[in-house]
mmCIF file of C-alpha atoms in Angstrom:
data_model
loop_
_atom_site.group_PDB
_atom_site.id
_atom_site.type_symbol
_atom_site.label_atom_id
_atom_site.label_comp_id
_atom_site.label_asym_id
_atom_site.label_seq_id
_atom_site.Cartn_x
_atom_site.Cartn_y
_atom_site.Cartn_z
ATOM 1 C CA SER D 228 -22.248 -9.658 12.863
ATOM 2 C CA LEU D 229 -25.009 -11.510 14.715
ATOM 3 C CA ARG D 230 -27.831 -13.256 12.892
ATOM 4 C CA GLY D 231 -31.082 -12.090 13.433
ATOM 5 C CA GLY D 232 -29.657 -11.010 17.106
ATOM 6 C CA SER D 233 -29.241 -14.326 18.265
ATOM 7 C CA GLN D 234 -26.863 -16.747 16.615
ATOM 8 C CA CYS D 235 -23.217 -16.037 16.459
ATOM 9 C CA PRO D 236 -21.530 -17.439 13.285
ATOM 10 C CA ALA D 237 -18.298 -17.787 14.663
ATOM 11 C CA CYS D 238 -19.989 -19.867 17.533
ATOM 12 C CA GLU D 239 -21.525 -22.650 15.296
ATOM 13 C CA GLY D 240 -18.248 -24.414 14.777
ATOM 14 C CA PRO D 241 -17.402 -26.004 11.635
ATOM 15 C CA THR D 242 -20.332 -26.723 9.202
ATOM 16 C CA MET D 243 -18.562 -27.750 6.038
ATOM 17 C CA ASP D 244 -15.845 -30.314 4.983
ATOM 18 C CA LEU D 245 -12.157 -29.070 6.060
ATOM 19 C CA GLY D 246 -11.679 -28.660 1.885
ATOM 20 C CA SER D 247 -14.785 -26.375 1.279
ATOM 21 C CA GLN D 248 -13.605 -24.353 4.312
ATOM 22 C CA ARG D 249 -10.399 -23.672 2.735
ATOM 23 C CA GLU D 250 -11.642 -22.731 -0.297
ATOM 24 C CA LEU D 251 -13.731 -20.295 1.267
ATOM 25 C CA LEU D 252 -11.212 -18.881 3.543
ATOM 26 C CA LEU D 253 -8.914 -18.369 0.498
ATOM 27 C CA ASP D 254 -11.721 -16.323 -1.400
ATOM 28 C CA LEU D 255 -12.156 -14.195 1.755
ATOM 29 C CA ALA D 256 -8.454 -13.701 1.990
ATOM 30 C CA LYS D 257 -8.276 -12.336 -1.859
ATOM 31 C CA ARG D 258 -11.259 -10.532 -1.630
ATOM 32 C CA ASN D 259 -10.295 -8.932 1.779
ATOM 33 C CA ILE D 260 -7.281 -7.978 0.024
ATOM 34 C CA LEU D 261 -8.710 -6.703 -3.179
ATOM 35 C CA ASP D 262 -11.310 -4.630 -1.442
ATOM 36 C CA ASN D 263 -8.737 -2.681 0.852
ATOM 37 C CA LEU D 264 -6.464 -1.995 -2.067
ATOM 38 C CA HIS D 265 -9.556 -0.645 -4.217
ATOM 39 C CA LEU D 266 -9.019 -3.162 -6.705
ATOM 40 C CA THR D 267 -11.562 -5.027 -8.382
ATOM 41 C CA GLN D 268 -9.036 -7.964 -9.452
ATOM 42 C CA ARG D 269 -5.643 -8.432 -9.319
ATOM 43 C CA PRO D 270 -3.385 -6.621 -11.359
ATOM 44 C CA THR D 271 -1.973 -7.892 -14.848
ATOM 45 C CA LEU D 272 1.629 -7.093 -15.261
ATOM 46 C CA ASN D 273 2.400 -5.564 -18.899
ATOM 47 C CA ARG D 274 5.791 -3.881 -18.092
ATOM 48 C CA PRO D 275 7.857 -5.891 -15.985
ATOM 49 C CA VAL D 276 10.748 -4.089 -13.666
ATOM 50 C CA ALA D 277 13.934 -5.076 -13.994
ATOM 51 C CA ARG D 278 15.109 -6.289 -10.464
ATOM 52 C CA ALA D 279 18.053 -4.168 -10.269
ATOM 53 C CA ALA D 280 15.769 -1.057 -10.583
ATOM 54 C CA LEU D 281 13.618 -2.415 -8.220
ATOM 55 C CA ARG D 282 16.189 -2.920 -5.745
ATOM 56 C CA THR D 283 17.523 0.806 -6.171
ATOM 57 C CA ALA D 284 14.076 2.154 -5.933
ATOM 58 C CA LEU D 285 13.290 0.187 -3.102
ATOM 59 C CA GLN D 286 15.991 1.750 -0.678
ATOM 60 C CA HIS D 287 14.508 5.022 -1.259
ATOM 61 C CA LEU D 288 11.315 3.872 0.086
ATOM 62 C CA HIS D 289 10.336 4.911 3.841
ATOM 63 C CA GLY D 290 8.161 3.250 6.639
ATOM 64 C CA PRO D 291 5.539 5.416 8.203
ATOM 65 C CA PRO D 292 6.926 8.362 10.443
ATOM 66 C CA GLN D 293 8.322 7.142 13.844
ATOM 67 C CA GLY D 294 5.537 7.647 16.715
ATOM 68 C CA THR D 295 2.431 7.803 14.349
ATOM 69 C CA LEU D 296 -0.289 5.002 14.871
ATOM 70 C CA LEU D 297 -2.748 4.222 12.114
ATOM 71 C CA GLU D 298 -5.688 5.587 12.976
ATOM 72 C CA ASP D 299 -9.439 4.529 12.090
ATOM 73 C CA ASP D 300 -10.538 8.039 10.714
ATOM 74 C CA ARG D 301 -7.380 8.576 8.568
ATOM 75 C CA GLY D 302 -7.119 7.801 5.067
ATOM 76 C CA GLN D 303 -4.900 4.819 4.189
ATOM 77 C CA GLU D 304 -1.419 6.021 3.225
ATOM 78 C CA TYR D 305 0.556 4.450 0.056
ATOM 79 C CA GLU D 306 4.239 5.113 -1.039
ATOM 80 C CA ILE D 307 4.269 4.454 -4.658
ATOM 81 C CA ILE D 308 7.072 4.598 -6.791
ATOM 82 C CA SER D 309 6.689 4.910 -10.675
ATOM 83 C CA PHE D 310 9.239 4.543 -13.487
ATOM 84 C CA ALA D 311 9.791 7.078 -16.283
ATOM 85 C CA GLU D 312 8.651 6.251 -19.548
ATOM 86 C CA THR D 313 10.654 8.103 -21.914
ATOM 87 C CA GLY D 314 9.446 9.760 -25.066
ATOM 88 C CA LEU D 315 10.441 12.792 -27.261
ATOM 89 C CA SER D 316 13.981 12.681 -26.082
ATOM 90 C CA ASN D 317 17.099 14.342 -28.156
ATOM 91 C CA ILE D 318 20.488 16.016 -27.281
ATOM 92 C CA ASN D 319 18.640 19.017 -25.846
ATOM 93 C CA GLN D 320 15.728 17.771 -23.773
ATOM 94 C CA THR D 321 14.676 14.576 -21.941
ATOM 95 C CA ARG D 322 10.990 14.126 -21.400
ATOM 96 C CA LEU D 323 9.986 11.468 -18.523
ATOM 97 C CA SER D 324 6.248 10.619 -18.432
ATOM 98 C CA PHE D 325 4.859 8.861 -15.194
ATOM 99 C CA HIS D 326 1.394 7.166 -14.489
ATOM 100 C CA PHE D 327 -0.422 6.966 -11.624
ATOM 101 C CA SER D 328 -3.693 5.179 -11.139
ATOM 102 C CA ASP D 329 -6.422 6.246 -9.141
ATOM 103 C CA ARG D 330 -6.860 4.330 -5.946
ATOM 104 C CA THR D 331 -10.080 4.760 -5.077
ATOM 105 C CA SER D 332 -13.674 5.674 -7.096
ATOM 106 C CA SER D 333 -14.628 8.012 -4.354
ATOM 107 C CA GLY D 334 -12.576 10.601 -1.923
ATOM 108 C CA GLY D 335 -9.535 11.366 -4.629
ATOM 109 C CA MET D 336 -5.999 10.740 -4.031
ATOM 110 C CA GLU D 337 -3.831 13.303 -2.229
ATOM 111 C CA ILE D 338 -0.396 13.445 -3.153
ATOM 112 C CA GLN D 339 1.255 14.589 0.097
ATOM 113 C CA GLN D 340 5.011 14.580 -1.018
ATOM 114 C CA ALA D 341 6.796 13.737 -4.330
ATOM 115 C CA SER D 342 10.102 13.280 -5.549
ATOM 116 C CA LEU D 343 12.014 12.622 -8.899
ATOM 117 C CA MET D 344 15.147 10.560 -8.412
ATOM 118 C CA PHE D 345 17.626 10.429 -11.330
ATOM 119 C CA PHE D 346 21.247 9.219 -12.267
ATOM 120 C CA ILE D 347 23.711 11.625 -13.608
ATOM 121 C CA GLN D 348 26.845 10.794 -14.914
ATOM 122 C CA LEU D 349 29.433 13.718 -15.082
ATOM 123 C CA PRO D 350 32.950 13.665 -15.887
ATOM 124 C CA PRO D 351 35.442 14.321 -12.752
ATOM 125 C CA ASN D 352 35.621 18.037 -11.702
ATOM 126 C CA THR D 353 32.471 19.256 -13.589
ATOM 127 C CA THR D 354 29.384 21.218 -12.773
ATOM 128 C CA TRP D 355 26.149 20.934 -14.781
ATOM 129 C CA THR D 356 23.342 22.964 -15.069
ATOM 130 C CA MET D 357 20.012 22.070 -15.644
ATOM 131 C CA ASN D 358 16.756 23.327 -16.229
ATOM 132 C CA MET D 359 13.708 21.118 -15.470
ATOM 133 C CA ARG D 360 10.516 22.146 -16.357
ATOM 134 C CA VAL D 361 7.346 20.554 -15.034
ATOM 135 C CA LEU D 362 4.666 19.800 -17.947
ATOM 136 C CA VAL D 363 1.218 19.092 -17.202
ATOM 137 C CA LEU D 364 -1.713 17.844 -19.583
ATOM 138 C CA ASN D 365 -4.656 20.324 -19.452
ATOM 139 C CA PRO D 366 -7.811 18.767 -20.547
ATOM 140 C CA ARG D 367 -9.066 21.589 -22.599
ATOM 141 C CA ASP D 368 -5.693 21.369 -24.579
ATOM 142 C CA PRO D 369 -4.078 18.740 -26.376
ATOM 143 C CA ASN D 370 -0.777 19.888 -25.693
ATOM 144 C CA LEU D 371 1.390 20.025 -22.539
ATOM 145 C CA THR D 372 1.499 23.039 -20.945
ATOM 146 C CA LEU D 373 4.325 24.303 -18.569
ATOM 147 C CA ALA D 374 3.391 24.118 -14.980
ATOM 148 C CA THR D 375 6.637 25.471 -13.340
ATOM 149 C CA GLN D 376 10.475 24.945 -13.703
ATOM 150 C CA GLN D 377 13.744 24.960 -11.817
ATOM 151 C CA LEU D 378 17.389 25.314 -12.598
ATOM 152 C CA LEU D 379 19.524 22.475 -11.212
ATOM 153 C CA GLU D 380 23.116 22.780 -10.419
ATOM 154 C CA MET D 381 25.186 19.056 -10.159
ATOM 155 C CA ASP D 382 28.582 18.430 -9.624
ATOM 156 C CA THR D 383 29.020 14.659 -8.634
ATOM 157 C CA THR D 384 28.276 11.355 -10.389
ATOM 158 C CA GLY D 385 25.382 9.404 -8.876
ATOM 159 C CA TRP D 386 21.874 9.700 -7.753
ATOM 160 C CA HIS D 387 19.944 13.306 -7.793
ATOM 161 C CA GLN D 388 16.930 13.790 -5.785
ATOM 162 C CA LEU D 389 14.660 16.625 -6.378
ATOM 163 C CA LEU D 390 11.269 17.460 -4.486
ATOM 164 C CA LEU D 391 8.570 18.089 -6.966
ATOM 165 C CA GLY D 392 6.482 21.106 -6.289
ATOM 166 C CA PRO D 393 2.257 21.650 -5.796
ATOM 167 C CA GLU D 394 2.016 21.638 -9.484
ATOM 168 C CA ALA D 395 3.679 18.313 -10.193
ATOM 169 C CA GLN D 396 1.683 16.750 -7.021
ATOM 170 C CA ALA D 397 -1.496 17.974 -8.845
ATOM 171 C CA ALA D 398 -0.583 16.420 -12.063
ATOM 172 C CA CYS D 399 0.243 12.901 -10.026
ATOM 173 C CA SER D 400 -3.394 13.101 -8.408
ATOM 174 C CA GLN D 401 -4.737 13.743 -11.801
ATOM 175 C CA GLY D 402 -2.805 10.644 -12.991
ATOM 176 C CA HIS D 403 -0.051 11.503 -15.289
ATOM 177 C CA LEU D 404 3.153 13.562 -14.641
ATOM 178 C CA THR D 405 5.576 14.714 -17.366
ATOM 179 C CA LEU D 406 8.781 16.400 -16.883
ATOM 180 C CA GLU D 407 10.926 17.944 -19.257
ATOM 181 C CA LEU D 408 14.688 18.151 -18.405
ATOM 182 C CA VAL D 409 16.842 20.589 -20.529
ATOM 183 C CA PRO D 410 20.600 20.272 -19.919
ATOM 184 C CA GLU D 411 22.101 23.621 -20.158
ATOM 185 C CA GLY D 412 25.812 24.524 -20.933
ATOM 186 C CA GLN D 413 28.361 22.150 -22.071
ATOM 187 C CA VAL D 414 27.581 18.825 -21.252
ATOM 188 C CA ALA D 415 28.191 15.546 -22.671
ATOM 189 C CA PRO D 416 25.236 13.751 -24.184
ATOM 190 C CA ASN D 417 23.946 10.827 -22.482
ATOM 191 C CA SER D 418 24.920 12.362 -19.259
ATOM 192 C CA ILE D 419 21.084 11.776 -17.938
ATOM 193 C CA ILE D 420 20.930 7.546 -17.701
ATOM 194 C CA LEU D 421 17.558 6.861 -18.475
ATOM 195 C CA ASP D 422 17.489 3.244 -19.849
ATOM 196 C CA GLY D 423 20.180 1.541 -17.407
ATOM 197 C CA ALA D 424 18.653 -1.625 -15.514
ATOM 198 C CA ALA D 425 19.844 -0.356 -12.392
ATOM 199 C CA HIS D 426 19.434 3.892 -13.085
ATOM 200 C CA ARG D 427 16.263 4.119 -14.527
ATOM 201 C CA PRO D 428 14.469 7.520 -13.246
ATOM 202 C CA PHE D 429 11.104 7.314 -11.158
ATOM 203 C CA VAL D 430 8.915 9.414 -8.880
ATOM 204 C CA SER D 431 8.823 8.373 -5.369
ATOM 205 C CA ALA D 432 5.133 9.551 -4.057
ATOM 206 C CA ARG D 433 3.716 9.341 -0.401
ATOM 207 C CA VAL D 434 0.119 9.449 -1.270
ATOM 208 C CA ARG D 435 -3.000 9.173 1.070
ATOM 209 C CA VAL D 436 -6.637 7.843 -0.100
ATOM 210 C CA GLY D 437 -10.043 9.501 0.806
ATOM 211 C CA GLY D 438 -8.226 11.985 3.642
ATOM 212 C CA LYS D 439 -8.693 15.500 1.631
ATOM 213 C CA HIS D 440 -12.410 15.315 1.480
ATOM 214 C CA ARG D 441 -12.998 13.397 4.498
ATOM 215 C CA VAL D 442 -15.589 14.948 6.777
ATOM 216 C CA ARG D 443 -14.992 13.876 10.659
ATOM 217 C CA ARG D 444 -18.433 13.631 12.487
ATOM 218 C CA ARG D 445 -18.531 14.385 16.077
ATOM 219 C CA GLY K 1400 -6.542 -14.488 23.860
ATOM 220 C CA ILE K 1401 -6.215 -18.232 23.152
ATOM 221 C CA ASP K 1402 -4.969 -19.999 20.187
ATOM 222 C CA CYS K 1403 -6.960 -23.203 19.314
ATOM 223 C CA GLN K 1404 -5.589 -26.375 20.184
ATOM 224 C CA GLY K 1405 -6.972 -30.037 19.846
ATOM 225 C CA GLY K 1406 -10.588 -30.206 20.554
ATOM 226 C CA SER K 1407 -10.999 -26.898 22.334
ATOM 227 C CA ARG K 1408 -14.816 -25.595 21.551
ATOM 228 C CA MET K 1409 -14.139 -22.234 23.251
ATOM 229 C CA CYS K 1410 -13.875 -19.290 21.572
ATOM 230 C CA CYS K 1411 -10.051 -18.922 20.125
ATOM 231 C CA ARG K 1412 -8.003 -17.932 17.561
ATOM 232 C CA GLN K 1413 -7.540 -20.356 14.509
ATOM 233 C CA GLU K 1414 -4.258 -19.580 12.723
ATOM 234 C CA PHE K 1415 -4.560 -19.421 9.030
ATOM 235 C CA PHE K 1416 -1.786 -18.295 6.560
ATOM 236 C CA VAL K 1417 -2.624 -17.877 2.660
ATOM 237 C CA ASP K 1418 0.640 -18.434 0.864
ATOM 238 C CA PHE K 1419 0.710 -16.042 -2.250
ATOM 239 C CA ARG K 1420 2.566 -18.796 -4.273
ATOM 240 C CA GLU K 1421 -0.612 -20.783 -3.718
ATOM 241 C CA ILE K 1422 -3.150 -18.562 -5.234
ATOM 242 C CA GLY K 1423 -0.827 -17.239 -7.787
ATOM 243 C CA TRP K 1424 -0.014 -14.035 -6.561
ATOM 244 C CA GLN K 1425 3.551 -13.959 -6.148
ATOM 245 C CA ASP K 1426 4.250 -12.311 -9.439
ATOM 246 C CA TRP K 1427 2.324 -9.018 -8.382
ATOM 247 C CA ILE K 1428 2.699 -8.954 -4.594
ATOM 248 C CA ILE K 1429 6.703 -8.544 -4.063
ATOM 249 C CA GLN K 1430 6.373 -8.832 -0.070
ATOM 250 C CA PRO K 1431 5.169 -10.433 1.969
ATOM 251 C CA GLU K 1432 5.291 -14.229 0.558
ATOM 252 C CA GLY K 1433 1.951 -14.564 2.576
ATOM 253 C CA TYR K 1434 -1.061 -13.522 4.423
ATOM 254 C CA ALA K 1435 -1.405 -14.611 7.965
ATOM 255 C CA MET K 1436 -5.428 -14.076 8.211
ATOM 256 C CA ASN K 1437 -6.342 -15.860 11.196
ATOM 257 C CA PHE K 1438 -9.716 -16.056 12.379
ATOM 258 C CA CYS K 1439 -12.030 -16.433 15.234
ATOM 259 C CA THR K 1440 -13.936 -19.581 16.208
ATOM 260 C CA GLY K 1441 -15.462 -21.362 18.863
ATOM 261 C CA GLN K 1442 -18.450 -20.869 21.355
ATOM 262 C CA CYS K 1443 -19.016 -17.887 23.860
ATOM 263 C CA PRO K 1444 -21.304 -19.285 26.948
ATOM 264 C CA LEU K 1445 -22.724 -16.454 28.674
ATOM 265 C CA HIS K 1446 -20.361 -16.228 31.485
ATOM 266 C CA VAL K 1447 -17.385 -15.306 29.535
ATOM 267 C CA ALA K 1448 -19.439 -12.654 27.585
ATOM 268 C CA GLY K 1449 -17.721 -9.412 27.396
ATOM 269 C CA MET K 1450 -14.500 -11.024 28.533
ATOM 270 C CA PRO K 1451 -11.774 -10.285 25.991
ATOM 271 C CA GLY K 1452 -10.495 -13.970 26.494
ATOM 272 C CA ILE K 1453 -11.020 -16.562 29.131
ATOM 273 C CA ALA K 1454 -11.404 -15.851 32.826
ATOM 274 C CA ALA K 1455 -7.747 -15.688 34.054
ATOM 275 C CA SER K 1456 -7.580 -13.876 37.565
ATOM 276 C CA PHE K 1457 -9.706 -13.782 40.451
ATOM 277 C CA HIS K 1458 -11.208 -10.446 39.359
ATOM 278 C CA THR K 1459 -12.210 -11.871 36.144
ATOM 279 C CA ALA K 1460 -13.352 -15.108 37.728
ATOM 280 C CA VAL K 1461 -15.743 -13.236 40.160
ATOM 281 C CA LEU K 1462 -17.058 -10.564 37.054
ATOM 282 C CA SER K 1463 -17.823 -14.115 35.280
ATOM 283 C CA LEU K 1464 -19.860 -15.500 38.160
ATOM 284 C CA LEU K 1465 -21.628 -12.279 38.446
ATOM 285 C CA LYS K 1466 -22.453 -12.096 34.697
ATOM 286 C CA ALA K 1467 -23.365 -15.983 34.693
ATOM 287 C CA ASN K 1468 -26.120 -15.461 37.483
ATOM 288 C CA THR K 1469 -27.406 -12.115 36.500
ATOM 289 C CA ALA K 1470 -27.683 -13.603 33.133
ATOM 290 C CA THR K 1471 -29.818 -16.700 34.130
ATOM 291 C CA GLY K 1472 -33.131 -16.423 32.181
ATOM 292 C CA THR K 1473 -32.406 -14.144 29.548
ATOM 293 C CA ALA K 1474 -32.566 -15.957 26.141
ATOM 294 C CA GLY K 1475 -30.325 -16.095 23.297
ATOM 295 C CA GLY K 1476 -26.970 -14.410 24.821
ATOM 296 C CA GLY K 1477 -25.952 -12.494 21.505
ATOM 297 C CA SER K 1478 -22.152 -13.164 22.635
ATOM 298 C CA CYS K 1479 -19.791 -13.867 19.693
ATOM 299 C CA CYS K 1480 -16.348 -14.789 19.399
ATOM 300 C CA VAL K 1481 -14.718 -11.851 17.588
ATOM 301 C CA PRO K 1482 -11.169 -10.153 16.973
ATOM 302 C CA THR K 1483 -10.059 -8.225 20.063
ATOM 303 C CA ALA K 1484 -6.405 -7.367 18.751
ATOM 304 C CA ARG K 1485 -5.696 -6.851 15.176
ATOM 305 C CA ARG K 1486 -2.705 -5.408 13.461
ATOM 306 C CA PRO K 1487 -1.984 -4.182 9.900
ATOM 307 C CA LEU K 1488 -0.666 -5.645 7.042
ATOM 308 C CA SER K 1489 2.209 -4.410 5.466
ATOM 309 C CA LEU K 1490 2.112 -4.907 1.353
ATOM 310 C CA LEU K 1491 4.377 -4.134 -1.546
ATOM 311 C CA TYR K 1492 3.112 -4.890 -4.749
ATOM 312 C CA TYR K 1493 2.856 -3.977 -8.671
ATOM 313 C CA ASP K 1494 -0.120 -2.246 -9.411
ATOM 314 C CA ARG K 1495 -1.750 -2.110 -12.831
ATOM 315 C CA ASP K 1496 0.840 0.716 -14.212
ATOM 316 C CA SER K 1497 3.909 -1.470 -13.129
ATOM 317 C CA ASN K 1498 4.271 1.121 -10.099
ATOM 318 C CA ILE K 1499 5.611 -0.265 -6.972
ATOM 319 C CA VAL K 1500 3.253 0.307 -4.271
ATOM 320 C CA LYS K 1501 3.905 0.179 -0.507
ATOM 321 C CA THR K 1502 0.829 0.425 2.448
ATOM 322 C CA ASP K 1503 -0.285 -0.848 5.560
ATOM 323 C CA ILE K 1504 -3.539 -2.335 5.433
ATOM 324 C CA PRO K 1505 -5.176 -1.686 8.938
ATOM 325 C CA ASP K 1506 -6.658 -4.122 10.834
ATOM 326 C CA MET K 1507 -5.694 -7.103 8.632
ATOM 327 C CA VAL K 1508 -4.300 -9.773 10.740
ATOM 328 C CA VAL K 1509 -6.220 -11.133 13.814
ATOM 329 C CA GLU K 1510 -4.005 -11.292 16.585
ATOM 330 C CA ALA K 1511 -6.385 -12.248 19.576
ATOM 331 C CA CYS K 1512 -10.124 -13.324 20.037
ATOM 332 C CA GLY K 1513 -12.594 -12.861 22.492
ATOM 333 C CA CYS K 1514 -15.889 -12.785 23.643
ATOM 334 C CA SER K 1515 -18.046 -9.641 22.682
#
């Protein structure tokens, strides 16, 4: 920007020594990145992720859709991978929790798509049915309430992907998603791999910040 | 746009790379290893104002001369060495919940500079 409409700061030339200039530029670069990520400070990592889990999860990240351009009036897009925390699991059910930070103080977070990835270990020639319930936290109720449920049929060992519906997307937007997996019929315990370094379940979500409530000025 | 070299004082792009290891950010930013921020610096004489870069053809040279002539006598000028092309920075990082986030931050890397 111009100072007082006359002097351009970029045209002044270096007015400080190289060391100070470098420090200033590094500070600018840091602030630029943090501001654009809607962070006030760099995150502190409390729960490190195993490299194998990271590698597996990254294979499921996608780039922006082909042929689309970043537009100034479009909210910034993110893809988020959230690894599950397990709780209240027993042979009859497995509960998975996911936490999503709100990425902005205004405008909200719009989940455009979310899917659960989980690894199933099945004996050969076996078909397994599983009921998946999506539970959400209700602000007025300390207990989780059932939002939706789906019946899944699986016949192979490996990663399975499940697209999550609007109820689960809304729960992600509010910062906390809980899923309950309930196996049905004869099935070996520990068929759902929960804690292996490379097989930790995760939710992959495509998020847009500030896009939902944007008003375009014409 | 022109990249800054030697003692050039005209508007140019100065390369500036921030190594995330150097600032201790390599633990939460997975990729890339650094940020090629770059910035614009240098003078913008009146005859190159409005030129994205320096006059490089017959037509732009004529236009520059016209500008210089018509601008004679106007004080201040107000032309500034600014980014004329920028591109996004793709980041893959851990957020405070240890989730992995991938995003493209628009307009982060200065690719070319010119006089406004």
